[in-house]
Amino acid sequence: MVSFFAHLKSREGLVEFKDMGKKLRRPKVSDWLTINCLSTLLDPFSAATEAPSGQQYPTMPLVLPILHSIRKHLSRTDMFAAHVAMTDDELYVKETEFMMDECRKTMLTLFDERFSALGNSELVWVAYLDPRVGKRMTHLGAAGKQSAADALINAACDLAKETMESEGDDAHRFASQSTPQFSERASHFMADVFGLDELPQQHTDLRKTCARSSTAIQHGERCGLTHAIGHSSINIGAAST
């Protein structure tokens, strides 16, 4: 705040705030308590904005842990106690403390209205894709961790099935286009010579495969989800996008 008023006196500040010079005033003693309380209230929002912005890779897994941290902060009923304790027993102190606590409650209500639905979104299991988060998942309870792990396994299975179906369709389309069309009699003959023209099918338990990969994720190991065909690896970094 002091640096801001110093900026107002500088050449750049006089140009930037040329119409505000007469309207702005230095804070009174009572104003400083409000300023300090506001700084404490809003600081996590600034940190939450800065932290993901400095990452060099997708930060979607960090969304729910960050939101959980902010909500935990807004739920503190003693948030401004330290600032109040450092002031004299003036009349404005109780009034300011009450006003700031009402502000905190309002922000908490608005926060829940805006973000509570994300607790049931794909972001719950996406958090497992960042090893820093997946090893602990501190923003979830025991039941929530298991639910998120199950959701991750289901998502991996769905992705693997889609990949296999897509590759199967492509292979069938290629076979249909490259194989000459014969009469029924000729087809039976070709079947006798070369065997039935069927695409090989490999059966595996996708759920067990995905579950093993999920366990590796939770222990912070390097993980990749390998689907049943055996030649296409699903990169977990790509899955998060």
Coordinates of N, CA and C in Angstrom, one line a residue:
M1 N 0.8 -1.2 0.0 CA 0.0 0.0 0.0 C 0.9 1.3 0.0
V2 N 1.9 1.3 0.8 CA 2.8 2.4 0.9 C 3.5 2.6 -0.5
S3 N 3.9 1.5 -1.1 CA 4.5 1.6 -2.4 C 3.5 2.1 -3.5
F4 N 2.3 1.9 -3.3 CA 1.3 2.3 -4.2 C 1.2 3.9 -4.2
F5 N 1.1 4.4 -3.0 CA 1.0 5.8 -2.8 C 2.3 6.5 -3.3
A6 N 3.4 5.8 -3.1 CA 4.7 6.4 -3.6 C 4.6 6.4 -5.2
H7 N 4.0 5.4 -5.8 CA 3.9 5.3 -7.2 C 3.0 6.5 -7.7
L8 N 2.0 6.9 -6.9 CA 1.1 8.0 -7.3 C 1.9 9.3 -7.5
K9 N 3.0 9.4 -6.7 CA 3.8 10.7 -6.7 C 4.8 10.6 -7.9
S10 N 5.0 9.5 -8.4 CA 6.0 9.4 -9.5 C 5.5 9.9 -10.8
R11 N 6.3 10.1 -11.8 CA 5.9 10.7 -13.1 C 4.9 9.7 -13.8
E12 N 5.2 8.4 -13.7 CA 4.3 7.4 -14.3 C 3.0 7.4 -13.6
G13 N 3.0 7.5 -12.3 CA 1.8 7.5 -11.5 C 0.9 8.7 -11.8
L14 N 1.5 9.8 -11.9 CA 0.7 11.0 -12.2 C 0.0 10.9 -13.5
V15 N 0.6 10.3 -14.5 CA 0.0 10.1 -15.8 C -1.1 9.0 -15.7
E16 N -0.8 7.9 -15.0 CA -1.7 6.8 -15.0 C -3.0 7.1 -14.2
F17 N -2.8 7.9 -13.1 CA -3.9 8.2 -12.2 C -4.2 9.7 -12.2
K18 N -4.1 10.4 -13.3 CA -4.2 11.8 -13.3 C -5.6 12.3 -12.8
D19 N -6.6 11.5 -13.0 CA -7.9 11.9 -12.5 C -8.3 11.5 -11.1
M20 N -7.3 10.7 -10.5 CA -7.6 10.1 -9.2 C -6.8 10.8 -8.1
G21 N -5.9 11.7 -8.4 CA -5.1 12.3 -7.4 C -5.8 13.0 -6.3
K22 N -6.9 13.7 -6.6 CA -7.6 14.4 -5.6 C -8.6 13.6 -4.8
K23 N -8.9 12.4 -5.4 CA -9.9 11.5 -4.7 C -9.3 10.6 -3.7
L24 N -8.0 10.2 -4.0 CA -7.4 9.2 -3.1 C -6.8 9.9 -1.9
R25 N -6.9 9.2 -0.8 CA -6.3 9.7 0.5 C -5.5 8.5 1.1
R26 N -4.7 8.9 2.0 CA -3.9 7.9 2.8 C -4.9 7.2 3.8
P27 N -4.7 5.9 4.0 CA -5.6 5.2 4.9 C -5.5 5.7 6.3
K28 N -6.6 5.7 7.0 CA -6.6 6.0 8.5 C -6.2 4.8 9.2
V29 N -6.1 4.9 10.5 CA -5.7 3.8 11.4 C -6.7 2.7 11.3
S30 N -8.0 3.1 11.3 CA -9.1 2.1 11.2 C -9.1 1.4 9.8
D31 N -8.6 2.1 8.8 CA -8.6 1.5 7.4 C -7.5 0.4 7.3
W32 N -6.4 0.6 8.1 CA -5.4 -0.4 8.0 C -5.8 -1.8 8.5
L33 N -6.7 -1.8 9.4 CA -7.2 -3.1 9.9 C -8.0 -3.8 8.8
T34 N -8.8 -3.0 8.1 CA -9.6 -3.5 7.0 C -8.7 -4.0 5.9
I35 N -7.6 -3.2 5.6 CA -6.7 -3.6 4.5 C -6.0 -4.9 4.9
N36 N -5.5 -5.0 6.1 CA -4.8 -6.2 6.5 C -5.7 -7.5 6.5
C37 N -7.0 -7.3 6.9 CA -7.9 -8.4 6.9 C -8.2 -8.8 5.4
L38 N -8.4 -7.8 4.6 CA -8.6 -8.1 3.1 C -7.5 -8.9 2.5
S39 N -6.3 -8.4 2.9 CA -5.1 -9.1 2.3 C -5.0 -10.6 2.8
T40 N -5.4 -10.8 4.0 CA -5.4 -12.2 4.5 C -6.5 -13.0 3.8
L41 N -7.6 -12.4 3.6 CA -8.8 -13.1 3.0 C -8.5 -13.4 1.5
L42 N -7.8 -12.5 0.8 CA -7.6 -12.7 -0.6 C -6.3 -13.4 -1.0
D43 N -5.4 -13.5 -0.1 CA -4.1 -14.0 -0.4 C -4.1 -15.4 -1.1
P44 N -4.9 -16.4 -0.6 CA -4.9 -17.7 -1.2 C -5.4 -17.6 -2.7
F45 N -6.2 -16.7 -3.0 CA -6.7 -16.6 -4.4 C -5.5 -16.1 -5.3
S46 N -4.7 -15.2 -4.8 CA -3.6 -14.8 -5.6 C -2.6 -15.9 -5.8
A47 N -2.3 -16.7 -4.7 CA -1.4 -17.8 -4.7 C -1.9 -18.9 -5.7
A48 N -3.2 -19.2 -5.6 CA -3.8 -20.2 -6.4 C -3.8 -19.8 -7.9
T49 N -3.8 -18.6 -8.2 CA -3.6 -18.1 -9.6 C -2.2 -18.2 -10.1
E50 N -1.3 -17.8 -9.2 CA 0.1 -17.8 -9.6 C 0.7 -19.2 -9.7
A51 N 0.4 -20.1 -8.8 CA 1.0 -21.4 -8.8 C 0.8 -22.2 -10.1
P52 N -0.5 -22.4 -10.6 CA -0.7 -23.1 -11.8 C -0.1 -22.4 -13.0
S53 N -0.1 -21.1 -13.0 CA 0.5 -20.3 -14.1 C 1.9 -20.5 -14.3
G54 N 2.6 -20.9 -13.3 CA 4.1 -21.1 -13.4 C 4.5 -22.5 -13.8
Q55 N 3.5 -23.4 -14.0 CA 3.8 -24.8 -14.3 C 4.1 -24.9 -15.8
Q56 N 4.9 -25.9 -16.2 CA 5.3 -26.1 -17.5 C 4.6 -27.3 -18.2
Y57 N 3.6 -27.8 -17.5 CA 2.8 -28.9 -18.1 C 1.4 -28.7 -17.6
P58 N 0.4 -29.5 -18.2 CA -1.0 -29.3 -17.9 C -1.2 -29.4 -16.4
T59 N -2.0 -28.5 -15.9 CA -2.2 -28.4 -14.4 C -3.7 -28.8 -14.0
M60 N -4.4 -29.4 -14.9 CA -5.8 -29.8 -14.5 C -5.9 -30.7 -13.3
P61 N -4.9 -31.6 -13.0 CA -5.0 -32.4 -11.8 C -4.9 -31.6 -10.5
L62 N -4.4 -30.3 -10.6 CA -4.3 -29.5 -9.4 C -5.6 -28.7 -9.1
V63 N -6.5 -28.7 -10.0 CA -7.7 -27.9 -9.8 C -8.4 -28.1 -8.5
L64 N -8.9 -29.4 -8.3 CA -9.6 -29.7 -7.1 C -8.8 -29.5 -5.8
P65 N -7.6 -30.0 -5.8 CA -6.8 -29.7 -4.5 C -6.6 -28.2 -4.2
I66 N -6.5 -27.4 -5.2 CA -6.4 -26.0 -5.0 C -7.7 -25.4 -4.5
L67 N -8.8 -25.8 -5.1 CA -10.1 -25.3 -4.7 C -10.4 -25.8 -3.3
H68 N -10.0 -27.0 -3.0 CA -10.2 -27.5 -1.6 C -9.4 -26.7 -0.6
S69 N -8.2 -26.3 -1.0 CA -7.4 -25.4 -0.1 C -8.0 -24.1 0.1
I70 N -8.6 -23.5 -0.9 CA -9.2 -22.2 -0.8 C -10.5 -22.3 0.1
R71 N -11.3 -23.3 -0.1 CA -12.5 -23.4 0.7 C -12.2 -23.7 2.1
K72 N -11.1 -24.4 2.4 CA -10.7 -24.6 3.8 C -10.3 -23.3 4.4
H73 N -9.6 -22.5 3.6 CA -9.2 -21.1 4.1 C -10.5 -20.3 4.4
L74 N -11.4 -20.3 3.5 CA -12.6 -19.4 3.7 C -13.5 -19.9 4.8
S75 N -13.3 -21.2 5.2 CA -14.1 -21.7 6.3 C -13.6 -21.4 7.7
R76 N -12.4 -20.8 7.8 CA -11.8 -20.4 9.1 C -12.6 -19.3 9.7
T77 N -13.1 -19.5 10.9 CA -13.8 -18.5 11.7 C -12.9 -17.6 12.4
D78 N -11.6 -18.0 12.6 CA -10.6 -17.2 13.3 C -9.6 -16.5 12.3
M79 N -10.0 -16.3 11.1 CA -9.1 -15.8 10.1 C -8.5 -14.5 10.4
F80 N -9.3 -13.6 11.1 CA -8.8 -12.3 11.3 C -8.4 -12.0 12.8
A81 N -8.3 -13.1 13.6 CA -8.0 -13.0 15.0 C -6.7 -12.4 15.3
A82 N -5.7 -12.7 14.5 CA -4.3 -12.2 14.7 C -4.3 -10.7 14.5
H83 N -5.0 -10.2 13.4 CA -5.0 -8.8 13.2 C -5.7 -8.0 14.3
V84 N -6.8 -8.6 14.7 CA -7.6 -7.9 15.8 C -6.8 -7.9 17.1
A85 N -6.1 -8.9 17.4 CA -5.3 -9.0 18.6 C -4.2 -7.9 18.6
M86 N -3.7 -7.5 17.5 CA -2.6 -6.5 17.4 C -3.1 -5.1 17.5
T87 N -4.4 -4.9 17.6 CA -5.0 -3.5 17.6 C -5.4 -3.2 19.1
D88 N -5.6 -1.9 19.3 CA -6.1 -1.5 20.6 C -7.6 -1.7 20.6
D89 N -8.1 -1.7 21.8 CA -9.5 -1.9 22.0 C -10.3 -0.7 21.6
E90 N -10.3 -0.4 20.3 CA -11.0 0.8 19.8 C -12.4 0.3 19.3
L91 N -13.3 1.3 19.2 CA -14.7 1.0 18.8 C -14.8 0.4 17.4
Y92 N -13.9 0.9 16.5 CA -13.9 0.4 15.1 C -13.5 -1.0 14.9
V93 N -12.8 -1.6 15.9 CA -12.2 -2.9 15.8 C -13.3 -4.0 15.7
K94 N -14.3 -4.0 16.6 CA -15.4 -4.9 16.5 C -16.2 -4.8 15.3
E95 N -16.5 -3.6 14.9 CA -17.2 -3.3 13.7 C -16.5 -3.8 12.4
T96 N -15.2 -3.6 12.4 CA -14.4 -4.0 11.2 C -14.4 -5.6 11.2
E97 N -14.2 -6.2 12.4 CA -14.1 -7.6 12.4 C -15.4 -8.2 12.0
F98 N -16.5 -7.7 12.4 CA -17.8 -8.2 12.0 C -18.0 -8.1 10.5
M99 N -17.7 -6.9 10.0 CA -17.8 -6.6 8.6 C -17.0 -7.6 7.7
M100 N -15.8 -7.9 8.1 CA -14.9 -8.7 7.4 C -15.3 -10.2 7.5
D101 N -15.9 -10.6 8.6 CA -16.4 -11.9 8.8 C -17.6 -12.2 7.9
E102 N -18.5 -11.2 7.8 CA -19.6 -11.3 6.9 C -19.1 -11.4 5.4
C103 N -18.1 -10.7 5.1 CA -17.5 -10.7 3.8 C -17.0 -12.2 3.5
R104 N -16.3 -12.7 4.5 CA -15.8 -14.1 4.4 C -16.9 -15.1 4.2
K105 N -18.0 -15.0 4.9 CA -19.1 -15.9 4.8 C -19.8 -15.8 3.4
T106 N -19.9 -14.5 2.9 CA -20.5 -14.3 1.6 C -19.6 -15.0 0.5
M107 N -18.3 -14.8 0.6 CA -17.4 -15.4 -0.3 C -17.5 -16.9 -0.3
L108 N -17.6 -17.5 0.9 CA -17.7 -18.9 1.0 C -19.0 -19.4 0.3
T109 N -20.1 -18.7 0.5 CA -21.4 -19.1 -0.1 C -21.2 -19.0 -1.6
L110 N -20.7 -17.9 -2.1 CA -20.5 -17.8 -3.6 C -19.5 -18.8 -4.1
F111 N -18.5 -19.1 -3.4 CA -17.5 -20.1 -3.8 C -18.2 -21.5 -3.9
D112 N -19.0 -21.9 -3.0 CA -19.7 -23.2 -3.0 C -20.7 -23.2 -4.2
E113 N -21.4 -22.1 -4.4 CA -22.3 -22.1 -5.6 C -21.6 -22.2 -6.9
R114 N -20.4 -21.7 -7.0 CA -19.7 -21.8 -8.2 C -19.0 -23.1 -8.4
F115 N -18.4 -23.7 -7.4 CA -17.5 -24.8 -7.6 C -17.9 -26.1 -7.0
S116 N -19.0 -26.2 -6.2 CA -19.3 -27.4 -5.5 C -19.6 -28.5 -6.5
A117 N -20.2 -28.2 -7.7 CA -20.5 -29.2 -8.7 C -19.3 -30.0 -9.2
L118 N -18.1 -29.3 -9.1 CA -16.9 -30.0 -9.6 C -16.5 -31.2 -8.8
G119 N -17.0 -31.3 -7.6 CA -16.7 -32.4 -6.8 C -17.3 -33.7 -7.3
N120 N -18.2 -33.7 -8.3 CA -18.7 -34.9 -8.9 C -18.3 -35.0 -10.4
S121 N -17.3 -34.2 -10.8 CA -16.9 -34.2 -12.2 C -15.7 -35.1 -12.4
E122 N -15.2 -35.2 -13.6 CA -14.0 -36.0 -13.9 C -12.8 -35.5 -13.3
L123 N -12.8 -34.2 -12.8 CA -11.6 -33.7 -12.1 C -11.3 -34.5 -10.9
V124 N -12.2 -35.2 -10.3 CA -11.9 -36.0 -9.1 C -10.9 -37.1 -9.4
W125 N -11.1 -37.8 -10.5 CA -10.1 -38.9 -10.8 C -8.9 -38.3 -11.6
V126 N -9.1 -37.2 -12.3 CA -8.0 -36.6 -13.0 C -6.9 -36.2 -12.1
A127 N -7.2 -35.9 -10.8 CA -6.2 -35.5 -9.9 C -5.1 -36.6 -9.7
Y128 N -5.5 -37.9 -9.9 CA -4.6 -39.0 -9.8 C -3.5 -39.0 -10.8
L129 N -3.7 -38.2 -11.9 CA -2.7 -38.2 -13.0 C -1.5 -37.3 -12.7
D130 N -1.5 -36.6 -11.6 CA -0.3 -35.9 -11.1 C 0.2 -36.6 -9.9
P131 N 1.4 -37.2 -10.1 CA 2.0 -38.0 -9.0 C 2.1 -37.2 -7.6
R132 N 2.3 -35.9 -7.7 CA 2.3 -35.1 -6.4 C 1.0 -35.2 -5.7
V133 N -0.1 -35.2 -6.4 CA -1.4 -35.3 -5.8 C -1.8 -36.7 -5.6
G134 N -1.6 -37.6 -6.6 CA -2.0 -38.9 -6.5 C -1.5 -39.7 -5.3
K135 N -0.3 -39.4 -4.8 CA 0.3 -40.1 -3.7 C -0.4 -39.9 -2.4
R136 N -1.1 -38.8 -2.3 CA -1.8 -38.5 -1.0 C -3.3 -38.2 -1.1
M137 N -3.6 -37.4 -2.1 CA -5.0 -37.0 -2.3 C -5.6 -36.4 -1.0
T138 N -4.9 -35.5 -0.4 CA -5.2 -35.0 0.9 C -6.6 -34.2 0.9
H139 N -7.1 -33.8 -0.3 CA -8.3 -33.1 -0.4 C -9.5 -34.1 -0.3
L140 N -9.3 -35.4 -0.3 CA -10.4 -36.4 -0.2 C -10.2 -37.2 1.1
G141 N -11.4 -37.7 1.6 CA -11.4 -38.7 2.7 C -11.1 -40.1 2.1
A142 N -11.1 -41.1 3.0 CA -10.8 -42.4 2.6 C -11.8 -42.9 1.5
A143 N -13.1 -42.7 1.8 CA -14.1 -43.1 0.8 C -14.0 -42.4 -0.5
G144 N -13.6 -41.1 -0.4 CA -13.5 -40.3 -1.7 C -12.3 -40.8 -2.5
K145 N -11.2 -41.2 -1.8 CA -10.0 -41.7 -2.5 C -10.3 -43.0 -3.3
Q146 N -11.1 -43.9 -2.6 CA -11.4 -45.1 -3.3 C -12.4 -44.9 -4.5
S147 N -13.3 -43.9 -4.3 CA -14.2 -43.6 -5.3 C -13.5 -43.0 -6.5
A148 N -12.5 -42.1 -6.3 CA -11.7 -41.5 -7.3 C -10.9 -42.6 -8.1
A149 N -10.3 -43.5 -7.3 CA -9.5 -44.6 -7.9 C -10.4 -45.5 -8.8
D150 N -11.6 -45.8 -8.4 CA -12.6 -46.6 -9.2 C -12.9 -45.8 -10.5
A151 N -13.2 -44.5 -10.3 CA -13.5 -43.7 -11.5 C -12.4 -43.7 -12.5
L152 N -11.2 -43.6 -12.0 CA -10.0 -43.6 -12.9 C -9.9 -44.9 -13.7
I153 N -10.1 -46.0 -13.0 CA -10.1 -47.3 -13.6 C -11.2 -47.4 -14.7
N154 N -12.4 -47.0 -14.4 CA -13.5 -47.0 -15.3 C -13.2 -46.2 -16.6
A155 N -12.6 -45.0 -16.3 CA -12.3 -44.1 -17.5 C -11.2 -44.7 -18.3
A156 N -10.2 -45.4 -17.7 CA -9.2 -46.1 -18.5 C -9.7 -47.2 -19.3
C157 N -10.7 -48.0 -18.7 CA -11.3 -49.1 -19.4 C -12.1 -48.6 -20.6
D158 N -12.8 -47.5 -20.4 CA -13.6 -46.9 -21.5 C -12.8 -46.5 -22.6
L159 N -11.6 -45.8 -22.3 CA -10.7 -45.3 -23.3 C -10.1 -46.5 -24.1
A160 N -9.7 -47.6 -23.4 CA -9.1 -48.7 -24.0 C -10.1 -49.4 -25.0
K161 N -11.4 -49.5 -24.5 CA -12.4 -50.1 -25.4 C -12.7 -49.3 -26.6
E162 N -12.7 -48.0 -26.5 CA -12.9 -47.1 -27.6 C -11.8 -47.3 -28.6
T163 N -10.5 -47.4 -28.1 CA -9.4 -47.6 -29.0 C -9.4 -48.9 -29.7
M164 N -9.8 -49.9 -29.0 CA -9.8 -51.3 -29.6 C -10.9 -51.3 -30.7
E165 N -12.1 -50.7 -30.4 CA -13.2 -50.7 -31.3 C -12.8 -49.9 -32.6
S166 N -12.1 -48.8 -32.4 CA -11.7 -48.0 -33.5 C -10.7 -48.7 -34.4
E167 N -9.8 -49.4 -33.8 CA -8.8 -50.1 -34.5 C -9.4 -51.3 -35.2
G168 N -10.4 -52.0 -34.5 CA -11.0 -53.1 -35.1 C -11.8 -52.7 -36.4
D169 N -12.5 -51.6 -36.3 CA -13.3 -51.1 -37.5 C -12.3 -50.7 -38.6
D170 N -11.2 -50.1 -38.3 CA -10.2 -49.8 -39.4 C -9.7 -51.0 -40.0
A171 N -9.4 -52.0 -39.2 CA -8.8 -53.3 -39.8 C -9.9 -54.0 -40.7
H172 N -11.1 -54.0 -40.2 CA -12.2 -54.6 -41.0 C -12.4 -53.9 -42.3
R173 N -12.4 -52.5 -42.2 CA -12.6 -51.7 -43.4 C -11.5 -52.0 -44.4
F174 N -10.3 -52.1 -43.9 CA -9.1 -52.3 -44.8 C -9.2 -53.7 -45.5
A175 N -9.7 -54.7 -44.7 CA -9.8 -56.0 -45.2 C -10.9 -56.1 -46.3
S176 N -12.0 -55.4 -46.0 CA -13.1 -55.4 -47.0 C -12.7 -54.7 -48.3
Q177 N -11.9 -53.6 -48.2 CA -11.5 -52.9 -49.4 C -10.5 -53.6 -50.2
S178 N -9.6 -54.3 -49.5 CA -8.5 -54.9 -50.2 C -8.7 -56.4 -50.7
T179 N -9.8 -57.0 -50.2 CA -10.1 -58.3 -50.6 C -11.1 -58.4 -51.7
P180 N -10.8 -59.0 -52.8 CA -11.8 -59.1 -54.0 C -13.1 -59.7 -53.6
Q181 N -14.2 -59.3 -54.2 CA -15.5 -59.8 -53.9 C -15.7 -61.1 -54.7
F182 N -15.9 -62.2 -54.1 CA -16.2 -63.5 -54.8 C -17.6 -63.9 -54.6
S183 N -18.0 -64.8 -55.5 CA -19.3 -65.5 -55.3 C -19.3 -66.3 -54.1
E184 N -20.4 -66.8 -53.7 CA -20.5 -67.6 -52.5 C -19.7 -68.9 -52.7
R185 N -19.7 -69.5 -53.9 CA -19.0 -70.7 -54.1 C -17.5 -70.5 -54.0
A186 N -17.1 -69.4 -54.7 CA -15.6 -69.0 -54.6 C -15.2 -68.7 -53.2
S187 N -16.1 -68.1 -52.4 CA -15.7 -67.7 -51.1 C -15.5 -69.0 -50.3
H188 N -16.3 -70.0 -50.4 CA -16.1 -71.3 -49.7 C -14.8 -71.9 -50.1
F189 N -14.5 -71.8 -51.4 CA -13.2 -72.4 -51.9 C -12.0 -71.7 -51.2
M190 N -12.1 -70.4 -51.2 CA -11.0 -69.6 -50.6 C -10.9 -69.9 -49.1
A191 N -12.0 -70.2 -48.5 CA -12.0 -70.5 -47.1 C -11.3 -71.8 -46.9
D192 N -11.5 -72.8 -47.8 CA -10.9 -74.1 -47.7 C -9.4 -74.0 -47.8
V193 N -9.0 -73.0 -48.7 CA -7.5 -72.9 -49.0 C -6.8 -72.1 -47.9
F194 N -7.4 -71.0 -47.5 CA -6.7 -70.1 -46.6 C -7.3 -70.1 -45.1
G195 N -8.4 -70.7 -45.0 CA -9.1 -70.6 -43.7 C -10.1 -69.5 -43.7
L196 N -10.9 -69.4 -42.7 CA -12.0 -68.4 -42.7 C -11.3 -67.0 -42.5
D197 N -11.9 -66.0 -43.2 CA -11.4 -64.6 -43.2 C -11.9 -63.9 -42.0
E198 N -11.3 -64.2 -40.8 CA -11.8 -63.6 -39.6 C -10.6 -62.8 -39.0
L199 N -11.0 -61.7 -38.3 CA -10.0 -60.9 -37.6 C -9.7 -61.6 -36.3
P200 N -8.4 -61.7 -36.0 CA -8.0 -62.3 -34.7 C -8.6 -61.5 -33.5
Q201 N -9.1 -62.1 -32.5 CA -9.6 -61.4 -31.3 C -8.8 -61.9 -30.1
Q202 N -8.4 -60.9 -29.3 CA -7.6 -61.2 -28.1 C -8.5 -60.8 -26.9
H203 N -8.6 -61.6 -26.0 CA -9.5 -61.3 -24.8 C -8.6 -61.1 -23.6
T204 N -8.8 -60.0 -22.9 CA -8.1 -59.8 -21.7 C -9.0 -59.1 -20.7
D205 N -8.6 -59.1 -19.5 CA -9.4 -58.4 -18.5 C -8.9 -57.0 -18.3
L206 N -9.6 -56.0 -19.0 CA -9.2 -54.6 -19.0 C -9.2 -54.1 -17.6
R207 N -10.2 -54.5 -16.8 CA -10.3 -53.9 -15.5 C -9.1 -54.2 -14.6
K208 N -8.6 -55.5 -14.7 CA -7.4 -55.8 -13.9 C -6.2 -55.1 -14.4
T209 N -6.1 -54.9 -15.7 CA -4.9 -54.2 -16.3 C -4.9 -52.7 -15.8
C210 N -6.1 -52.1 -15.9 CA -6.2 -50.7 -15.4 C -6.1 -50.6 -13.9
A211 N -6.6 -51.6 -13.2 CA -6.4 -51.5 -11.7 C -5.0 -51.6 -11.3
R212 N -4.2 -52.4 -12.0 CA -2.8 -52.5 -11.7 C -2.1 -51.2 -12.0
S213 N -2.4 -50.5 -13.1 CA -1.8 -49.2 -13.4 C -2.3 -48.2 -12.4
S214 N -3.5 -48.2 -11.9 CA -4.0 -47.3 -10.9 C -3.3 -47.4 -9.6
T215 N -3.0 -48.7 -9.2 CA -2.2 -48.9 -8.0 C -0.8 -48.3 -8.1
A216 N -0.2 -48.4 -9.3 CA 1.1 -47.8 -9.5 C 1.1 -46.3 -9.4
I217 N 0.0 -45.7 -9.9 CA -0.2 -44.3 -9.8 C -0.2 -43.8 -8.4
Q218 N -1.0 -44.5 -7.6 CA -1.2 -44.2 -6.2 C 0.1 -44.3 -5.4
H219 N 1.0 -45.1 -5.8 CA 2.3 -45.3 -5.1 C 3.4 -44.4 -5.7
G220 N 3.0 -43.5 -6.6 CA 3.9 -42.5 -7.2 C 4.9 -43.1 -8.2
E221 N 4.6 -44.3 -8.7 CA 5.5 -44.9 -9.6 C 5.2 -44.3 -11.0
R222 N 6.1 -44.5 -11.9 CA 5.9 -44.1 -13.3 C 4.8 -45.0 -13.9
C223 N 3.8 -44.4 -14.4 CA 2.7 -45.3 -14.8 C 2.3 -45.0 -16.3
G224 N 1.8 -46.1 -16.9 CA 1.2 -46.0 -18.3 C 0.2 -47.0 -18.4
L225 N -0.9 -46.7 -18.9 CA -2.1 -47.6 -19.0 C -2.0 -48.3 -20.4
T226 N -1.7 -49.6 -20.4 CA -1.5 -50.3 -21.7 C -2.8 -51.1 -22.0
H227 N -3.3 -50.9 -23.2 CA -4.6 -51.5 -23.5 C -4.4 -52.9 -24.1
A228 N -5.4 -53.7 -24.3 CA -5.4 -55.1 -24.5 C -4.7 -55.5 -25.8
I229 N -4.6 -54.7 -26.8 CA -4.0 -55.2 -28.1 C -2.5 -55.3 -27.9
G230 N -1.9 -54.5 -27.0 CA -0.5 -54.7 -26.7 C 0.4 -53.8 -27.5
H231 N -0.1 -53.0 -28.3 CA 0.9 -52.2 -29.1 C 0.5 -50.7 -29.1
S232 N -0.4 -50.3 -28.2 CA -0.7 -48.9 -28.1 C -0.7 -48.5 -26.7
S233 N 0.1 -47.6 -26.3 CA 0.2 -47.2 -24.8 C -0.5 -45.9 -24.7
I234 N -1.3 -45.8 -23.6 CA -2.1 -44.6 -23.3 C -1.3 -43.8 -22.4
N235 N -0.8 -42.7 -22.9 CA 0.0 -41.8 -22.0 C -0.9 -41.0 -21.1
I236 N -0.6 -41.1 -19.8 CA -1.5 -40.4 -18.8 C -1.4 -38.9 -18.9
G237 N -0.3 -38.4 -19.4 CA -0.3 -36.9 -19.6 C -1.3 -36.5 -20.7
A238 N -1.4 -37.4 -21.8 CA -2.4 -37.1 -22.8 C -3.8 -37.2 -22.4
A239 N -4.0 -38.2 -21.5 CA -5.4 -38.5 -21.0 C -5.9 -37.3 -20.2
S240 N -5.0 -36.5 -19.5 CA -5.5 -35.4 -18.7 C -5.9 -34.3 -19.5
T241 N -5.5 -34.2 -20.9 CA -6.0 -33.1 -21.7 C -7.2 -33.5 -22.4

